[in-house]
Short mmCIF file of C-alpha atoms in Angstrom, two decimals:
data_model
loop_
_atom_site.label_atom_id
_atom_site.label_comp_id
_atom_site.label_asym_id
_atom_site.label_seq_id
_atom_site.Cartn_x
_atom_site.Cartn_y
_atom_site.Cartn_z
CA UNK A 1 0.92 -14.09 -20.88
CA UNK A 2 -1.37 -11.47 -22.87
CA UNK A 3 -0.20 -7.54 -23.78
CA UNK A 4 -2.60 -4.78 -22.65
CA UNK A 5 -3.58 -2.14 -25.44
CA UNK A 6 -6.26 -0.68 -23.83
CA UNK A 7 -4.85 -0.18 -20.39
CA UNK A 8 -1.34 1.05 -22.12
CA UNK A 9 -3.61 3.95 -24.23
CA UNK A 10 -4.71 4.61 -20.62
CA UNK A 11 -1.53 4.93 -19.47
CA UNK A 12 -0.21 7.12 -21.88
CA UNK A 13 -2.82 9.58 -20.98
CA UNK A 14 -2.34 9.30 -18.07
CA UNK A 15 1.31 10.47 -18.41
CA UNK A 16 0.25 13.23 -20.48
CA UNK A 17 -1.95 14.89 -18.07
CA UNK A 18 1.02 14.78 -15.46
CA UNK A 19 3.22 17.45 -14.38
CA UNK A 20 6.26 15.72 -16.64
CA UNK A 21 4.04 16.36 -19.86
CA UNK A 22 4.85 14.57 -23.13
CA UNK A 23 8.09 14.79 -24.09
CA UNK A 24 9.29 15.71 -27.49
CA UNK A 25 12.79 14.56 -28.91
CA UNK A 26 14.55 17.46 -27.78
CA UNK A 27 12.60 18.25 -24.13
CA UNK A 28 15.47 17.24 -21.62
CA UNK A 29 14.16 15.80 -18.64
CA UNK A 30 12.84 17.77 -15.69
CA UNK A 31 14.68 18.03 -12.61
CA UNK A 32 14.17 15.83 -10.04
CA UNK A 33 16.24 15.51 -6.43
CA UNK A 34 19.61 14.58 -6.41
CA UNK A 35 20.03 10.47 -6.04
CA UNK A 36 17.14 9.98 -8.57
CA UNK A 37 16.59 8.51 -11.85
CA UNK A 38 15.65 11.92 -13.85
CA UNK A 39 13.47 9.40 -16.38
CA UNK A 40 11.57 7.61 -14.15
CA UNK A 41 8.34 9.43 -13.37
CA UNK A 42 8.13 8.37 -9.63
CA UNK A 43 11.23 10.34 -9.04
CA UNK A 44 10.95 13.30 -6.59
CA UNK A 45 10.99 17.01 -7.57
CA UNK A 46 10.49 18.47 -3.75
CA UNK A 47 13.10 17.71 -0.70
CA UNK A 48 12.92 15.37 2.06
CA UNK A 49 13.09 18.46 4.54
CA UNK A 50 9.62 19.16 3.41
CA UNK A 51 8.47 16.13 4.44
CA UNK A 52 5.95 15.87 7.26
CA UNK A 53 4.85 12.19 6.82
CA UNK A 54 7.63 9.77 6.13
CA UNK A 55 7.01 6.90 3.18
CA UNK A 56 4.57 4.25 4.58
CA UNK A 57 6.22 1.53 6.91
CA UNK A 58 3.90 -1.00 8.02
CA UNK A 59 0.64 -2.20 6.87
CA UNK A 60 -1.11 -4.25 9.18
CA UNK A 61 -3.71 -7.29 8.33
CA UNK A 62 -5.87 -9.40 10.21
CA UNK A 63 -6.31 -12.88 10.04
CA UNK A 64 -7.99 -16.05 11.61
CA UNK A 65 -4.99 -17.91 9.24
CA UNK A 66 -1.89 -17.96 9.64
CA UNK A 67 -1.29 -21.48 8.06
CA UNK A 68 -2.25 -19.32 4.88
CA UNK A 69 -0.59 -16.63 5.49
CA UNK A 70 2.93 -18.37 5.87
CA UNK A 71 2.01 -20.15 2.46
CA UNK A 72 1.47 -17.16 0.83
CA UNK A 73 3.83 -14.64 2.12
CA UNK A 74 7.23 -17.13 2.93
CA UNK A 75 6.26 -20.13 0.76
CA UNK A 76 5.27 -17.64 -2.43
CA UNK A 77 6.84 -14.33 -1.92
CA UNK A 78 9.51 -15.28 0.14
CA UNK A 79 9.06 -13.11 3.21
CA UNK A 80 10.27 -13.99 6.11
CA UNK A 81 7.67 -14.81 9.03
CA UNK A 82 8.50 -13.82 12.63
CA UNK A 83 5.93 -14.71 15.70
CA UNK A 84 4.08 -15.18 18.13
CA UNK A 85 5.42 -11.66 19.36
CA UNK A 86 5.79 -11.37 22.88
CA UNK A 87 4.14 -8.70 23.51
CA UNK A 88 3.58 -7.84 27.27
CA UNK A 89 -0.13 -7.14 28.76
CA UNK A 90 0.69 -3.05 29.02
CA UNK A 91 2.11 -3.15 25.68
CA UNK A 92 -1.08 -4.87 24.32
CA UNK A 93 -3.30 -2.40 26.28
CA UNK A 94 -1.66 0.62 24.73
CA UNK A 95 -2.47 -1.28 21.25
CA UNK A 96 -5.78 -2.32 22.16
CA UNK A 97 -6.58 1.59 23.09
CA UNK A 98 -4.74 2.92 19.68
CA UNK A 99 -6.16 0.39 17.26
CA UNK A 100 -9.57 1.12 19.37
CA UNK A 101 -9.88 -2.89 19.68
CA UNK A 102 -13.33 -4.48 20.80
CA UNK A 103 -13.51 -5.43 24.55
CA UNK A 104 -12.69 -9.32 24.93
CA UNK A 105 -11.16 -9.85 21.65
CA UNK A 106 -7.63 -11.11 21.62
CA UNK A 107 -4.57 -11.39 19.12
CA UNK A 108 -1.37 -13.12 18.54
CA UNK A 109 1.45 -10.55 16.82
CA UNK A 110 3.32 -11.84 13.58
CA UNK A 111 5.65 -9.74 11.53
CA UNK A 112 6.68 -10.63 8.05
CA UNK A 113 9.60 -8.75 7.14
CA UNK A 114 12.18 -8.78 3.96
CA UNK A 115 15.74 -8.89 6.08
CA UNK A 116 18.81 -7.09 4.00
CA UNK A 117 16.35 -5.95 1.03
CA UNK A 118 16.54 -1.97 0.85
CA UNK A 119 16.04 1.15 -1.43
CA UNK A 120 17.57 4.49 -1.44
CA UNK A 121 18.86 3.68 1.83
CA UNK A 122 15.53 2.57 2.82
CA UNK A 123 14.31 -1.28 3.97
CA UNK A 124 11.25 -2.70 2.40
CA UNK A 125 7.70 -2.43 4.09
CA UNK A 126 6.99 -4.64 6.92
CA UNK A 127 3.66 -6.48 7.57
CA UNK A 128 2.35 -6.88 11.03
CA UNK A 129 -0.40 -9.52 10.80
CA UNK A 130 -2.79 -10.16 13.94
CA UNK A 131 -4.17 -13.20 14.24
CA UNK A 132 -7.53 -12.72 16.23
CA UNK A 133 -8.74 -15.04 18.35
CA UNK A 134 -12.75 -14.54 17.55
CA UNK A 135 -14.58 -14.56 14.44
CA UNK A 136 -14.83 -11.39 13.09
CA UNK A 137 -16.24 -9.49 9.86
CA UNK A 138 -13.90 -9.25 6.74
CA UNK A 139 -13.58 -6.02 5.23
CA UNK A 140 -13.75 -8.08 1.19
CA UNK A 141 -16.60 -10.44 0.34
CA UNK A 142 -14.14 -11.41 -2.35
CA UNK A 143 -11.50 -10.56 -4.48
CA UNK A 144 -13.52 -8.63 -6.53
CA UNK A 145 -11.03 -5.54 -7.57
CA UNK A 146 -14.29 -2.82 -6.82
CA UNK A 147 -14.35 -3.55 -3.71
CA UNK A 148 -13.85 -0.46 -1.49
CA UNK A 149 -11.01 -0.42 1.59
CA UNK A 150 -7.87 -1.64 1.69
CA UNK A 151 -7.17 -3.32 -1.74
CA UNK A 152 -3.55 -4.46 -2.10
CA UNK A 153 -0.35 -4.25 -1.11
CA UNK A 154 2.70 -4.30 -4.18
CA UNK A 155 5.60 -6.64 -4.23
CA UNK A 156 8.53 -6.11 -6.88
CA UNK A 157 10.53 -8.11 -8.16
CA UNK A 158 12.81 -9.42 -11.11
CA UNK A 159 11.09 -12.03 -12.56
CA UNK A 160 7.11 -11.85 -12.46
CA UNK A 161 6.55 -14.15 -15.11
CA UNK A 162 8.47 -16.84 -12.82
CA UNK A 163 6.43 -15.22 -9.73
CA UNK A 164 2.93 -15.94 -11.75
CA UNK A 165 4.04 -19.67 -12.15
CA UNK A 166 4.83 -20.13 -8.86
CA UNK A 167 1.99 -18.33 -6.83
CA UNK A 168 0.07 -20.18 -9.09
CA UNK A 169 1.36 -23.84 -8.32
CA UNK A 170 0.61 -23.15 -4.94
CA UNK A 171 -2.76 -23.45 -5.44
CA UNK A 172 -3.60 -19.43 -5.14
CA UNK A 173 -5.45 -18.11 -7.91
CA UNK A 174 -5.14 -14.24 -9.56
CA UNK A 175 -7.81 -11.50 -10.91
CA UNK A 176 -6.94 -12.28 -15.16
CA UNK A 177 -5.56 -16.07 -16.20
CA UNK A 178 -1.94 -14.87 -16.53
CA UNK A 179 0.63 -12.00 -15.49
CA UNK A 180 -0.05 -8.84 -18.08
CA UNK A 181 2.53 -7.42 -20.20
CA UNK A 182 2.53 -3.47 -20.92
CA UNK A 183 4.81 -0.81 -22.31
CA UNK A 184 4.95 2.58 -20.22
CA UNK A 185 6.77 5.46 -21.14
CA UNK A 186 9.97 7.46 -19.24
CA UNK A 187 10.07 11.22 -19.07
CA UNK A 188 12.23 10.95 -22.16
CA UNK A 189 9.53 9.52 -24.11
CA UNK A 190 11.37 6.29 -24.12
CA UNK A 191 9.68 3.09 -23.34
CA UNK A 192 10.76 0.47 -20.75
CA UNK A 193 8.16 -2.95 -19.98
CA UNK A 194 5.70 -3.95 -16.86
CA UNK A 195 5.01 -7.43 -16.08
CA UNK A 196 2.04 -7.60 -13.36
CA UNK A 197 -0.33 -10.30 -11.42
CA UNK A 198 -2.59 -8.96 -9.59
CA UNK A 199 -2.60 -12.52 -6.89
CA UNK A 200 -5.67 -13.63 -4.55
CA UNK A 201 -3.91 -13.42 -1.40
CA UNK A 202 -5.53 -15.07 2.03
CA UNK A 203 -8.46 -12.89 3.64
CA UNK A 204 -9.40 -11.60 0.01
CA UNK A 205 -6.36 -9.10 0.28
CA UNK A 206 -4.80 -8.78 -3.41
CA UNK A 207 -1.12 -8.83 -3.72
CA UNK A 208 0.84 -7.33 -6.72
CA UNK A 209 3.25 -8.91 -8.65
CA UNK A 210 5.14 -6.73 -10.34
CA UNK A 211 8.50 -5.80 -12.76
CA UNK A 212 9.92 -2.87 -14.03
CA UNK A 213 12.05 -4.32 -16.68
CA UNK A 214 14.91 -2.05 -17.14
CA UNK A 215 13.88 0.67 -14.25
CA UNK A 216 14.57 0.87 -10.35
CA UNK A 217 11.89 -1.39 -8.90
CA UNK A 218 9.01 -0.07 -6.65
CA UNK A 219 10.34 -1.01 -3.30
CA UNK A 220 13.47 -2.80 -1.59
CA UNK A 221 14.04 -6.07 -3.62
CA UNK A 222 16.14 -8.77 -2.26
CA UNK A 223 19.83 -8.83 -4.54
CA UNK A 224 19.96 -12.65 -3.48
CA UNK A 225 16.79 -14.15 -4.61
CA UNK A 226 15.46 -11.33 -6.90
CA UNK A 227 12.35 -10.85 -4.36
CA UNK A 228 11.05 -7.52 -2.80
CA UNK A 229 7.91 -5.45 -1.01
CA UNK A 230 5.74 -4.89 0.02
CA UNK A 231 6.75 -1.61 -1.79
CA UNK A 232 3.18 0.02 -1.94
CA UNK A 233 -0.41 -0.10 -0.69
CA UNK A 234 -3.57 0.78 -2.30
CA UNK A 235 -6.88 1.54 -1.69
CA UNK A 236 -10.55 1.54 -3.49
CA UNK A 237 -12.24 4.43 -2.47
CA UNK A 238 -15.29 6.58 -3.36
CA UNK A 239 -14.32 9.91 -2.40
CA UNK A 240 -11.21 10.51 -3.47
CA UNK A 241 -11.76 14.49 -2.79
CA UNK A 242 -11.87 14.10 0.61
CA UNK A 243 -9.66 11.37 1.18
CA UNK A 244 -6.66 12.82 -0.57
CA UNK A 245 -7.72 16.06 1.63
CA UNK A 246 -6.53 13.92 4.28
CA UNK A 247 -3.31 12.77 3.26
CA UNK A 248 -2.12 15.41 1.74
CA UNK A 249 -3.58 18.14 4.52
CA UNK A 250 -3.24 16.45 7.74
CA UNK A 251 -0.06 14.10 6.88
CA UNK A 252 1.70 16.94 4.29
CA UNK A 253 1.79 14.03 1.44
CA UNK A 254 2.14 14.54 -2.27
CA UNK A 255 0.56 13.42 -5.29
CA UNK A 256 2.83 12.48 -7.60
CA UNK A 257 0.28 11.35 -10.45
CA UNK A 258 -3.45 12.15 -10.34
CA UNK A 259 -5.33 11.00 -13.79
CA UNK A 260 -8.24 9.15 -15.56
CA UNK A 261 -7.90 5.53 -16.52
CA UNK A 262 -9.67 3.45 -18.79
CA UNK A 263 -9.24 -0.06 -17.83
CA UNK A 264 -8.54 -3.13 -20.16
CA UNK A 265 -11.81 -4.44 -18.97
CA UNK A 266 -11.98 -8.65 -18.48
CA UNK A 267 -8.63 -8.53 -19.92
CA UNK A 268 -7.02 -6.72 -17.51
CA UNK A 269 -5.21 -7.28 -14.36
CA UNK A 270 -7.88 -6.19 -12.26
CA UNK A 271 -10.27 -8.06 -13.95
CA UNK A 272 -12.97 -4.79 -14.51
CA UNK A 273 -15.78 -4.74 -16.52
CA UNK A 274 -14.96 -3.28 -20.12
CA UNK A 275 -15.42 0.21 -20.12
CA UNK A 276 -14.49 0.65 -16.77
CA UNK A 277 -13.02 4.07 -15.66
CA UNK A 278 -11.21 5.10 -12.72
CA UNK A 279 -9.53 8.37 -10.84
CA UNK A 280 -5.79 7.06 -10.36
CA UNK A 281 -3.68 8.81 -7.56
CA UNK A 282 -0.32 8.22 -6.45
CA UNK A 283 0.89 9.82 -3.04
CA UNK A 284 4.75 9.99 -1.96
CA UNK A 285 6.80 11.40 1.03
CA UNK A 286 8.19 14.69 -0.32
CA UNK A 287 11.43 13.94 -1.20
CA UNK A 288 11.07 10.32 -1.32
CA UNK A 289 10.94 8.01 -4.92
CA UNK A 290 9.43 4.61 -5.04
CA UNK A 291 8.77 2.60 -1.77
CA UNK A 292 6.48 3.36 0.68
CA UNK A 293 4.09 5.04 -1.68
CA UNK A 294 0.02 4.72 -1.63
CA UNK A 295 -2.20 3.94 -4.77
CA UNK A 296 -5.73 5.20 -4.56
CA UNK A 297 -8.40 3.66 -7.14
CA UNK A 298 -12.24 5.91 -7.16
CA UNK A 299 -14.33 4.74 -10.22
CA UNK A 300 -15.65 7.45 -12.12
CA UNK A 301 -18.81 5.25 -14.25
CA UNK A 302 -19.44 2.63 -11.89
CA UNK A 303 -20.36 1.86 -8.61
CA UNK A 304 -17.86 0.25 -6.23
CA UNK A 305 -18.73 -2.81 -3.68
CA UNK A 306 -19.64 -1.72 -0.14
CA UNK A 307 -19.60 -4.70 2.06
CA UNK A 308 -21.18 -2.84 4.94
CA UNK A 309 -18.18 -3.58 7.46
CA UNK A 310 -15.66 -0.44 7.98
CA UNK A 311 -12.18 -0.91 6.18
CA UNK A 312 -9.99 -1.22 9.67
CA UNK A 313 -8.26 -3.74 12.30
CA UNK A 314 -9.70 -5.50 13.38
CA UNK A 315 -11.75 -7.07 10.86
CA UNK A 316 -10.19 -9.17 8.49
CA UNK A 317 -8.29 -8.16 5.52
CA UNK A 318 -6.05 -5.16 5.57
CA UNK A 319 -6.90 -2.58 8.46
CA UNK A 320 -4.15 -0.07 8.82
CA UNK A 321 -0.92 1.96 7.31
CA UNK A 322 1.59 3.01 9.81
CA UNK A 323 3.60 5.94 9.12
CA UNK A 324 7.01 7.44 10.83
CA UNK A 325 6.10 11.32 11.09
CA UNK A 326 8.81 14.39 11.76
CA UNK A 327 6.47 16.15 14.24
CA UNK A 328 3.76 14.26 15.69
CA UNK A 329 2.22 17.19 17.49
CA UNK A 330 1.89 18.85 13.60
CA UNK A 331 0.25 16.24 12.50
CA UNK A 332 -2.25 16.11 15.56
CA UNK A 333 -2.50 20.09 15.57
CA UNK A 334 -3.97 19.66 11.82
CA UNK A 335 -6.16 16.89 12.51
CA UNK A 336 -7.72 19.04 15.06
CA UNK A 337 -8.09 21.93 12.39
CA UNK A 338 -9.46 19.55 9.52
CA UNK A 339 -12.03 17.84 11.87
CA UNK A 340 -10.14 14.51 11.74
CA UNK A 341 -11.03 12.01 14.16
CA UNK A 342 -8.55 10.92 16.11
CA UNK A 343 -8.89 7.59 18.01
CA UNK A 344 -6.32 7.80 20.54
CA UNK A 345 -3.24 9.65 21.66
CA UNK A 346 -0.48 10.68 21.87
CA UNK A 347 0.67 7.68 23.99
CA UNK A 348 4.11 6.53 24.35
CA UNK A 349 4.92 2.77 24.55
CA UNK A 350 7.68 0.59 23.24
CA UNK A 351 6.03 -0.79 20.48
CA UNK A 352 7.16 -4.34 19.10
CA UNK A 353 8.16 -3.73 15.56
CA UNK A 354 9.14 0.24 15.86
CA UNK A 355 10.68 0.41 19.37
CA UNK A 356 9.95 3.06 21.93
CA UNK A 357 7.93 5.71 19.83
CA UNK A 358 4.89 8.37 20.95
CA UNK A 359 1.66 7.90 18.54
CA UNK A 360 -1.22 8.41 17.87
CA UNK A 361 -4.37 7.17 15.75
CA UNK A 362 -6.55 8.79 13.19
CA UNK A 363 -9.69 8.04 11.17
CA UNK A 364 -9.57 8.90 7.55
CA UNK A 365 -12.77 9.92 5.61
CA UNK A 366 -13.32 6.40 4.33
CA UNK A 367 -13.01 5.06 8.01
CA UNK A 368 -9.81 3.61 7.43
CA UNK A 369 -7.57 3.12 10.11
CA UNK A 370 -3.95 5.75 10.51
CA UNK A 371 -1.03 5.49 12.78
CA UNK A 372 1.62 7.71 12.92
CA UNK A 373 4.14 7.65 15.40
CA UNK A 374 7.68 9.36 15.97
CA UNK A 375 10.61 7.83 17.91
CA UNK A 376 11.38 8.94 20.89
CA UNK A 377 15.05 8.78 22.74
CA UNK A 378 15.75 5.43 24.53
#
């Protein structure tokens, strides 16, 4: 285990170019919706009527492993795997035309899910993995954390030190030699500890260990076995302007925290090169605290890794965030304004892992792949 100073001094300023400032002794703090811990920082200010996209619900990955897969998500994080889908041939077609597939390629449907885990009412993120039944390009050379596309996806949980060992003993491997320890502050100016691996999961996807000791974790954690998440997904990206444009224009999300890093360098848990600084951004549902939330990483004094194949399903690695939506036909009318593509849609289908629904696709600015989708009346 090793303590962070230089990503901590980071983090402090960080929290003191937020909206929740840096709290003096006698600053009470600021208001945040009812239900919510008024000293964390990820707690809501606005209302869940305003929200237009709900918090994140699916991410979906693609894989020529599933052997791998199980070991990682069941055997490690204790997920729990469900599949071959059955999925029937008009059901597949509608998917195919969404997701934009390539003509002959095929896919088996897995879902790994976290049964009776839950947060503010809410269950924890699903995964739908596709195993694809042709070789295809992966989005990641490597686990290298500059790589731009889909990056990660966060699991909390109540003992990450005990996480560490055991990801480790089964045989995966991590971006720094051991889980990193760091103080962060609440909006009191109190301060409460992170423990955090960033883990090399199968098809160079990175998965995040990670404990808020003494603080409501970030995502649905199991009461039983102390295990939760996915509770977040991030992204590398190199255009942050335009991409946050996106989500926050076209699917009505909100940045919670939008700052300058300076990493800890090799010491870190991203494994950077010293000196190494970043735009951090953290977007919510209005309304909505921790869970379902979406990191976004765009390095400010260094290039990124392109590896020349677009960050989407279905090459391998992550492809895609699914999203619940209040008004599907909003969303779509401000696509249309923005210029957003969109791939397909509306089309309604009963879809395997969020029932009968009417979506649609879009293509963010970094080529990354969008579904949103709103349930429709059996």
């Amino acid at each position: 285990m090793k303590t962070t100073t230089l990503f901590l001094a980071g983090f402090l300023a960080t929290v003191a170019a937020c909206s929740v400032g840096t709290p003096s002794s006698s600053d009470a703090p600021p208001a945040v919706a009812a239900g919510f811990d008024p000293l964390d920082t990820m707690s809501p200010a606005s209302s869940k009527a305003d929200a237009l996209a709900l918090p994140l619900q699916v991410v979906t990955l693609s894989t020529r492993d599933i052997a791998a897969i199980e070991r990682f998500y069941v055997d490690g994080l204790g997920m729990t795997l469900s599949g071959p889908v059955e999925v029937g041939a008009d059901v597949q077609a509608r998917q195919a035309e969404l997701w934009d597939m390539p003509e002959g390629l095929g896919w088996q449907e897995f879902h790994l899910t976290r049964p009776g885990a839950d947060i503010h009412g809410r269950p924890a993120m699903a995964i739908r993995v596709l195993v694809v039944d042709q070789d295809v390009p992966s989005v990641h050379d490597s686990w290298d954390s500059r790589s731009y596309g889909g990056f990660s996806m966060g699991f909390p949980n109540k003992d990450q030190i005990g996480l560490d060992a055991k990801i480790r003993g089964l045989g995966f491997g991590a971006r720094a030699s051991s889980a990193e320890i760091y103080d962060v502050p609440r909006t009191d100016g109190s301060m409460y500890s992170i423990h955090e691996t960033i883990f090399d999961a199968p098809d160079h996807v990175h998965a995040v260990g990670i404990d808020r000791v003494g603080m409501l974790p970030l995502g649905a954690v199991d009461s039983d076995t102390g295990l939760g998440g996915p509770g977040y997904s991030a992204q590398v990206i190199d255009d942050s302007d335009s991409v946050l444009a996106f989500y926050t224009g076209v699917l009505g999300l909100e940045v919670r925290r939008d700052s300058i890093f300076k990493s800890a360098g090799s010491d870190g848990a991203m494994a950077l090169p010293d000196g190494t600084e970043f735009r951090f951004t953290i977007l919510m549902s209005p309304g909505h605290g921790p869970g379902g939330h979406m990191l976004f990483v765009d390095f400010t004094n260094i290039d990124g890794i392109d590896s020349g194949v677009a960050p989407r399903v279905p090459h391998l690695g992550i492809g895609m965030w699914s999203y619940p939506v209040t008004s599907l036909d909003e969303v779509l009318r401000r696509a249309r304004e923005a210029g957003t593509p969109i791939v397909h849609g509306p089309v309604e289908f009963a879809d395997p892992l969020h029932g009968k629904v009417r979506a649609a696709t879009l293509l963010a600015p970094n080529e990354f792949l969008i579904e949103v989708f709103e349930t429709v009346a059996p």
